[in-house]
Amino acid sequence: MLLLGIDIGTSSIKVAIVDAQTQQIIVTAQYPEEEATIHAPHPGWAEQDPELWWAHAQQAFALCKKKANFQPLDIAAIGIAYQMHGLVLVDKDQQLLRNSIIWCDSRAVALGNEAYDQLGHDYCLSHFLNSPGNFTASKLAWVKENEPECYAKIDKVMLPGDFIAMKLCSSVTTSISALSEGVFWDFQSDTLSDALMAHYGFDRELIPEIKPVFSEHGQVSAASAQLLGLKPGIPVSYKSGDQPNNALSLNVLEPGEVAATAGTSGVIYGVSDQLAYDPQSRVNTFAHVNYTESEKRLGILLCINGTGSMNRWAKSLLAQGSSYNDINTAAKKIAIGAEGLRILPFGNGAERMLNNKIVGGHLENIDFNLHSTPHIFRAVQEGIAFAFRYGLDIMRGNGLQPKVIRAGKANLFLSNLFLEAFVNSTGVPVELYDNDGSVGAALGAGIGAGTYRNSAAAFSNIKPVQLVEPNAGLNYEPVYQDWLQILKSKIN
């Protein structure tokens, strides 16, 4: 019995085939190999074509079939993880109405701030646990205000994973976790928010049927089964945003447990059993994958928009033809602090942890006679690690005190330099796992399909492959404090 996991990322689509009994990964693949395009029709905008997600998912699955000998007909359930907060709109014939407005798009910030003021800060924070900001509901409000002809044709509003499930099953569902990440959910009443829907003038019929995260969200249609070589009727039994799913894939499910990722964006995600929120909404609280009305499990999420994207930008600009390993090796030869060079990695839209300000990326203190390309690569990775430290300090101020952070051994966590800067600037050990979002989605499908009796059983064979602890001999604190003063000069 096999499980299929699909992770709809910003840069690429990843697919994993997992043996349900042993939890061993049969094969993984991603497509495209190079980062997928983000369209920016105007400054601060970010869009992608959902049909390309679907095409790339098919390509990634085809690569799996080429790389490993398994029987697609043995796949018994499908799980989907996806980039959070995106807006996907379809008409009554399930045809796309426009490109998806994705997570890092900033066009709806003003509308979200207006809703925050008019509904009341205390009301929004106590009921939504967040400011409406530039989340999915505010993006939908932007379409309503600026593209009325498009809005009039909408049958259902979806998140990216809902769209892929629709392509597989021809049915559309959502979940409490998904609605909370879109800031549609009222945690006080545990219902769709009447106040927010009324404020924006949304019809409740736009919202799909609400299902538990671990449940049947549809059955693979005959057409999709033929296209992919799957058995018709197998369930899509799990759907989750990428960060709750990453936490699931690292078995981060109970209060006090913490996960991190450093892909296109960077995230620290801690689990709480309290309806807690940051008074400035710099970090965000959503329903975790195992949230229920009787047993609250909330994910407290810090997001930094430009982590892997910053590293990719520097590589493409300064080291075309080199590998990430090449630039990591070169950067490691430079001393801590990059001889005074500092970089702020905030060039990917409005940053929630900076109060939704668009700060931009900054390179500070460059000396033409001293600094080389490896200095820049070191300063980039240190700057990203310092952004994590800044956000973690906000989370600490709101009661989260992690003793260890779990992360997949992937993306920036493959860099020994970044790991060193992250661990020694935050002061928190990191456990690394050979796991990723697509594997987590596959195991989530097993939980939703009843293959495993509970979540713990789904991860009984998952063990850490590396532990990285702070080193008292590596003092990043003075460098961080210098970096922090530069950041404060930009945001004050």
XYZ file of C-alpha atoms in Angstrom:
492
model
C 0.000 0.000 0.000
C 1.440 3.342 -1.115
C 0.649 6.955 -0.258
C 1.083 9.931 -2.583
C 2.025 13.368 -1.279
C 1.946 16.533 -3.393
C 3.484 19.792 -2.145
C 2.466 22.878 -4.136
C 5.408 25.166 -3.473
C 6.179 28.609 -4.806
C 9.433 27.541 -6.448
C 8.450 24.038 -7.553
C 6.039 21.174 -7.049
C 7.352 18.238 -5.010
C 5.879 14.745 -5.068
C 6.632 11.806 -2.765
C 5.627 8.146 -2.809
C 5.731 6.587 0.667
C 5.288 2.989 1.782
C 2.385 3.134 4.215
C 3.534 0.238 6.377
C 7.193 1.157 6.844
C 6.843 4.946 6.349
C 9.878 4.703 4.082
C 10.203 7.038 1.122
C 10.028 5.100 -2.138
C 10.859 8.101 -4.323
C 10.605 11.877 -4.447
C 10.831 14.308 -7.345
C 10.259 17.964 -8.033
C 9.402 20.019 -11.088
C 10.633 22.361 -12.417
C 14.285 22.016 -11.435
C 14.777 25.780 -11.603
C 12.534 28.083 -9.566
C 9.103 28.685 -11.071
C 8.262 32.199 -12.203
C 6.451 34.669 -9.981
C 4.689 37.290 -12.099
C 4.841 40.859 -10.780
C 2.626 43.033 -13.031
C 3.185 45.937 -10.616
C 5.619 46.572 -7.739
C 4.553 44.600 -4.659
C 2.331 42.223 -6.655
C 2.959 38.465 -6.958
C 0.947 36.014 -9.063
C 1.220 32.473 -10.416
C -0.874 30.438 -12.856
C -2.599 27.558 -11.002
C -2.812 25.536 -14.214
C 0.998 25.464 -14.163
C 0.877 24.019 -10.631
C -1.289 21.209 -11.987
C 0.959 20.683 -15.031
C 4.068 20.674 -12.843
C 2.460 18.215 -10.414
C 1.906 15.842 -13.338
C 5.519 16.300 -14.452
C 6.833 15.633 -10.938
C 4.722 12.476 -10.671
C 5.998 11.349 -14.080
C 9.565 11.837 -12.838
C 8.789 9.644 -9.827
C 7.628 6.891 -12.144
C 10.867 7.176 -14.140
C 13.105 7.195 -11.064
C 11.643 4.225 -9.156
C 9.902 0.932 -9.734
C 6.500 1.138 -8.062
C 2.945 0.477 -9.151
C 0.827 3.664 -9.323
C -2.254 1.448 -8.925
C -0.981 0.592 -5.419
C -1.456 4.221 -4.323
C -4.377 4.183 -1.889
C -4.646 7.818 -0.768
C -3.393 11.296 -1.669
C -2.366 14.192 0.556
C -1.807 17.778 -0.551
C 0.280 20.544 1.001
C 0.341 24.002 -0.520
C 1.726 27.530 -0.309
C -0.484 29.374 2.168
C -2.709 32.456 1.795
C -3.049 32.316 -1.993
C -6.327 33.241 -3.695
C -7.679 30.986 -6.457
C -11.005 31.778 -8.133
C -13.119 29.514 -10.354
C -16.489 29.857 -12.049
C -19.419 27.427 -11.980
C -17.676 25.267 -14.613
C -14.542 25.077 -12.428
C -12.622 27.257 -14.868
C -10.000 29.667 -13.589
C -10.995 33.310 -13.646
C -7.518 34.835 -13.152
C -4.019 34.046 -11.944
C -3.650 33.248 -8.264
C -2.725 36.198 -6.054
C -0.125 34.411 -3.941
C 1.113 34.716 -0.361
C 3.776 37.416 -0.856
C 1.521 39.782 -2.825
C 1.098 43.127 -1.030
C -1.699 44.807 -3.007
C -4.407 44.125 -0.394
C -2.553 45.526 2.623
C -4.503 48.805 2.619
C -7.852 46.982 2.469
C -6.796 44.676 5.278
C -5.677 47.619 7.406
C -8.986 49.374 6.743
C -10.901 46.284 7.897
C -8.646 46.092 10.962
C -9.524 49.683 11.873
C -13.250 49.484 11.086
C -13.914 46.120 12.737
C -11.683 47.127 15.635
C -8.202 45.943 16.554
C -9.352 44.191 19.725
C -12.202 42.497 17.862
C -9.968 41.230 15.037
C -7.270 39.954 17.364
C -9.660 38.218 19.753
C -11.860 36.699 17.027
C -9.455 36.108 14.106
C -6.220 36.021 16.199
C -4.783 38.211 13.423
C -5.170 41.450 11.559
C -6.819 40.853 8.135
C -3.556 42.173 6.647
C -2.884 40.899 3.144
C -4.371 37.457 3.795
C -6.746 35.664 1.428
C -9.944 37.470 2.505
C -8.340 40.854 1.856
C -7.070 39.654 -1.533
C -10.638 38.663 -2.414
C -11.799 42.129 -1.338
C -9.224 43.625 -3.726
C -10.663 41.600 -6.620
C -14.196 42.674 -5.648
C -13.175 46.340 -5.663
C -10.833 46.373 -8.655
C -12.060 43.558 -10.936
C -15.865 43.541 -10.498
C -16.490 41.599 -13.717
C -14.200 38.814 -12.501
C -15.743 38.873 -9.023
C -19.272 38.540 -10.461
C -18.305 35.232 -12.112
C -16.881 33.586 -8.979
C -18.520 30.343 -7.913
C -15.943 29.244 -5.327
C -12.977 30.821 -3.556
C -10.083 28.442 -2.992
C -6.590 28.166 -1.642
C -3.889 26.589 -3.858
C -4.290 23.074 -2.445
C -8.044 23.195 -2.932
C -7.441 23.839 -6.623
C -5.204 20.782 -7.040
C -7.735 18.633 -5.166
C -10.416 19.965 -7.516
C -8.320 18.993 -10.547
C -7.946 15.491 -9.106
C -11.514 14.987 -7.900
C -13.757 17.632 -9.532
C -15.024 18.544 -6.058
C -14.198 21.582 -3.916
C -13.763 21.564 -0.140
C -12.006 23.608 2.512
C -11.184 23.229 6.219
C -11.119 25.264 9.429
C -7.326 25.405 9.172
C -7.558 26.772 5.614
C -10.246 29.314 6.476
C -8.243 30.509 9.469
C -5.154 31.105 7.315
C -7.334 33.180 4.993
C -8.685 35.089 8.043
C -12.251 33.990 7.350
C -12.634 32.072 10.654
C -14.019 33.327 13.984
C -12.304 31.428 16.806
C -14.716 32.710 19.454
C -17.770 31.187 17.787
C -15.842 28.480 15.844
C -17.704 29.429 12.677
C -17.161 31.336 9.460
C -16.959 34.995 10.488
C -20.230 36.822 9.868
C -18.569 40.139 10.735
C -15.781 39.801 8.184
C -18.084 38.478 5.465
C -20.457 41.393 6.054
C -17.662 43.975 6.164
C -16.332 42.928 2.767
C -19.766 42.113 1.334
C -18.959 38.480 0.567
C -21.652 35.877 -0.134
C -21.254 32.776 2.056
C -21.936 30.632 -1.019
C -18.445 31.508 -2.246
C -16.967 29.381 0.553
C -16.639 25.643 -0.242
C -17.920 22.829 1.966
C -15.929 22.692 5.219
C -14.285 19.345 6.016
C -11.751 18.208 8.643
C -8.136 18.403 7.470
C -7.854 14.621 7.888
C -10.907 13.448 5.935
C -12.097 12.598 2.453
C -11.997 15.775 0.360
C -13.039 13.946 -2.786
C -12.310 10.859 -4.852
C -10.014 10.813 -7.873
C -12.130 11.113 -11.001
C -11.951 8.656 -13.884
C -10.381 11.331 -16.113
C -7.635 12.226 -13.617
C -7.023 8.557 -12.827
C -6.466 7.820 -16.506
C -4.223 10.868 -16.889
C -1.958 9.840 -13.996
C -2.282 6.061 -14.061
C -4.035 5.921 -10.678
C -6.966 3.861 -9.472
C -10.248 5.787 -9.851
C -12.036 6.579 -6.594
C -9.033 6.736 -4.244
C -9.453 9.586 -1.759
C -7.715 12.876 -1.339
C -7.720 12.436 2.427
C -5.572 15.333 3.632
C -5.071 18.994 2.696
C -2.999 21.531 4.597
C -1.057 24.737 4.165
C 2.662 24.173 3.786
C 3.688 25.380 7.230
C 1.159 23.379 9.278
C 2.047 20.471 7.002
C 5.767 20.981 7.567
C 5.069 20.866 11.308
C 3.109 17.640 10.801
C 5.962 16.146 8.750
C 8.288 16.844 11.712
C 5.741 15.414 14.191
C 5.192 18.868 15.702
C 1.644 18.515 16.965
C 1.563 19.253 20.685
C 1.888 22.482 22.704
C 5.484 23.680 23.021
C 6.793 21.844 19.952
C 8.403 24.025 17.255
C 9.296 23.565 13.569
C 11.164 25.721 11.064
C 11.638 25.957 7.313
C 13.950 28.057 5.161
C 12.751 27.639 1.594
C 11.546 30.506 -0.589
C 10.256 32.042 2.630
C 11.415 31.349 6.165
C 9.102 30.195 8.937
C 9.173 29.333 12.611
C 5.984 27.527 13.603
C 5.130 26.701 17.213
C 2.118 24.810 18.550
C -0.021 26.189 21.384
C -3.261 25.191 23.106
C -4.156 28.828 23.808
C -6.123 31.256 21.615
C -3.101 33.544 21.715
C -2.164 36.417 19.436
C 0.501 39.055 19.046
C -0.958 42.493 19.906
C 0.724 43.928 16.787
C -0.125 40.897 14.591
C 3.548 40.574 13.632
C 3.338 36.817 14.075
C 0.137 35.013 13.206
C -2.011 32.323 14.770
C -3.991 29.782 12.741
C -5.779 26.503 13.386
C -3.239 23.663 13.257
C -3.931 20.449 11.339
C -5.203 18.739 14.521
C -7.384 21.636 15.697
C -10.837 20.615 16.938
C -13.524 22.480 18.830
C -12.914 20.320 21.901
C -9.081 20.217 21.693
C -7.579 23.498 20.520
C -4.272 23.194 18.708
C -3.049 26.480 17.251
C -0.045 27.136 15.064
C 1.824 30.354 15.884
C 3.589 31.327 12.683
C 6.469 33.703 12.048
C 7.036 34.304 8.328
C 9.987 36.017 6.651
C 9.197 36.518 2.968
C 12.732 36.595 1.616
C 14.972 33.757 2.790
C 15.701 31.231 0.052
C 14.545 33.845 -2.448
C 17.245 36.218 -1.146
C 19.891 33.507 -1.380
C 18.724 32.606 -4.912
C 18.795 36.268 -5.958
C 22.384 36.666 -4.781
C 23.466 33.446 -6.506
C 21.787 34.315 -9.822
C 23.250 37.824 -9.748
C 26.802 37.028 -8.637
C 27.499 33.337 -9.250
C 25.722 32.068 -12.340
C 26.968 28.588 -13.138
C 27.936 27.892 -9.531
C 26.077 25.541 -7.206
C 24.681 26.469 -3.797
C 27.359 24.234 -2.306
C 29.993 26.321 -4.121
C 28.745 29.590 -2.660
C 28.334 28.059 0.811
C 31.957 26.841 0.718
C 33.224 30.248 -0.407
C 31.185 32.090 2.230
C 32.382 29.794 5.041
C 35.945 31.054 4.475
C 34.888 34.566 5.519
C 34.953 35.405 9.243
C 31.787 35.850 11.315
C 30.307 39.268 10.577
C 31.547 39.409 6.962
C 34.023 42.151 7.989
C 31.252 44.666 8.632
C 29.011 43.890 5.654
C 25.320 43.659 6.615
C 22.304 42.606 4.566
C 18.596 43.028 5.317
C 16.709 40.260 3.433
C 13.346 42.019 3.139
C 12.983 42.477 -0.629
C 9.947 40.239 -1.190
C 6.919 42.375 -0.331
C 5.340 43.541 2.905
C 6.746 41.787 5.976
C 4.163 40.960 8.643
C 6.758 40.816 11.414
C 7.716 44.394 10.454
C 4.100 45.575 10.823
C 3.329 44.985 7.134
C 5.956 47.486 6.013
C 7.732 47.115 2.699
C 11.295 47.682 3.886
C 13.108 46.287 0.859
C 16.429 44.503 0.742
C 19.501 46.460 1.853
C 23.233 45.964 1.579
C 25.030 48.137 4.149
C 28.623 49.171 4.870
C 30.136 47.864 1.664
C 33.833 48.628 1.249
C 34.983 48.443 -2.375
C 38.535 47.708 -1.311
C 37.646 44.950 1.158
C 34.484 43.115 0.330
C 34.283 40.360 -2.259
C 31.520 38.125 -3.580
C 32.013 35.558 -0.753
C 31.537 38.394 1.758
C 28.140 39.085 0.209
C 27.168 35.404 0.316
C 28.140 35.252 4.004
C 26.274 38.468 4.817
C 23.173 37.150 3.009
C 23.021 33.965 5.089
C 23.818 35.816 8.310
C 21.147 38.406 7.505
C 18.567 35.680 6.958
C 19.550 34.000 10.250
C 19.270 37.367 12.031
C 15.788 37.891 10.579
C 14.825 34.565 12.175
C 16.321 35.723 15.496
C 14.362 38.995 15.308
C 11.103 37.141 14.716
C 11.843 34.499 17.348
C 12.326 37.272 19.916
C 8.805 38.499 19.074
C 7.490 34.962 19.597
C 9.381 34.711 22.893
C 7.696 37.934 23.967
C 4.363 36.214 23.325
C 5.196 33.195 25.487
C 6.829 30.724 23.072
C 10.097 29.428 24.561
C 11.453 26.675 22.306
C 14.021 24.288 23.742
C 14.691 22.722 20.351
C 13.597 23.529 16.790
C 12.929 20.726 14.293
C 13.624 21.271 10.602
C 13.892 19.275 7.426
C 17.432 18.895 6.087
C 16.653 20.865 2.957
C 17.016 24.305 1.347
C 19.054 26.688 3.538
C 19.289 24.078 6.296
C 21.653 22.222 3.944
C 24.168 25.042 4.454
C 26.503 24.527 7.413
C 27.122 28.267 7.446
C 23.427 29.098 7.730
C 22.939 26.415 10.394
C 25.823 27.842 12.406
C 24.452 31.390 12.152
C 20.883 30.287 12.925
C 21.720 28.173 15.977
C 24.250 30.584 17.464
C 22.205 33.744 16.920
C 18.945 32.253 18.255
C 20.616 30.158 20.978
C 18.308 27.210 20.206
C 19.481 23.729 19.074
C 18.164 22.405 15.757
C 17.171 18.787 15.066
C 17.345 17.933 11.368
C 15.213 15.295 9.651
C 15.377 13.701 6.207
C 11.842 14.712 5.482
C 9.970 17.307 3.470
C 6.493 18.635 2.851
C 5.565 16.104 0.202
C 6.448 13.220 2.539
C 4.417 14.859 5.306
C 1.468 15.205 2.930
C 1.706 11.514 2.038
C 1.694 10.491 5.710
C -1.141 12.953 6.328
C -3.106 11.132 3.639
C -2.550 7.902 5.552
C -3.916 9.489 8.734
C -6.950 10.868 6.886
C -7.644 7.551 5.186
C -7.469 5.639 8.484
C -4.314 3.743 7.560
C -2.775 4.878 10.867
C -4.675 4.797 14.145
C -3.361 8.261 15.045
C -0.735 10.835 14.111
C 1.892 9.341 16.409
C 1.640 6.009 14.585
C 2.216 7.747 11.251
C 5.604 9.042 12.429
C 6.750 6.134 14.595
C 9.724 5.427 12.307
C 10.807 9.034 11.690
C 14.054 9.846 13.522
C 16.399 12.899 13.499
C 19.544 12.580 11.403
C 21.517 15.444 12.960
C 21.517 17.670 16.047
C 23.231 21.075 15.843
C 23.779 22.862 19.163
C 25.018 26.375 19.991
C 28.792 26.732 20.258
C 29.992 29.079 22.999
C 33.116 29.806 20.941
C 31.092 31.371 18.103
C 29.844 34.792 19.218
C 27.235 36.154 16.807
C 25.605 38.491 19.333
C 27.617 41.683 18.567
C 27.032 41.166 14.840
C 23.309 40.658 15.420
C 23.048 43.786 17.546
C 24.759 45.817 14.805
C 22.378 44.322 12.219
C 19.431 45.122 14.502
C 20.381 48.796 14.719
C 20.443 48.999 10.926
C 16.993 47.379 10.745
C 15.600 49.786 13.343
C 16.854 52.733 11.293
C 14.763 51.480 8.347
C 11.509 50.781 10.191
C 11.331 53.659 12.676
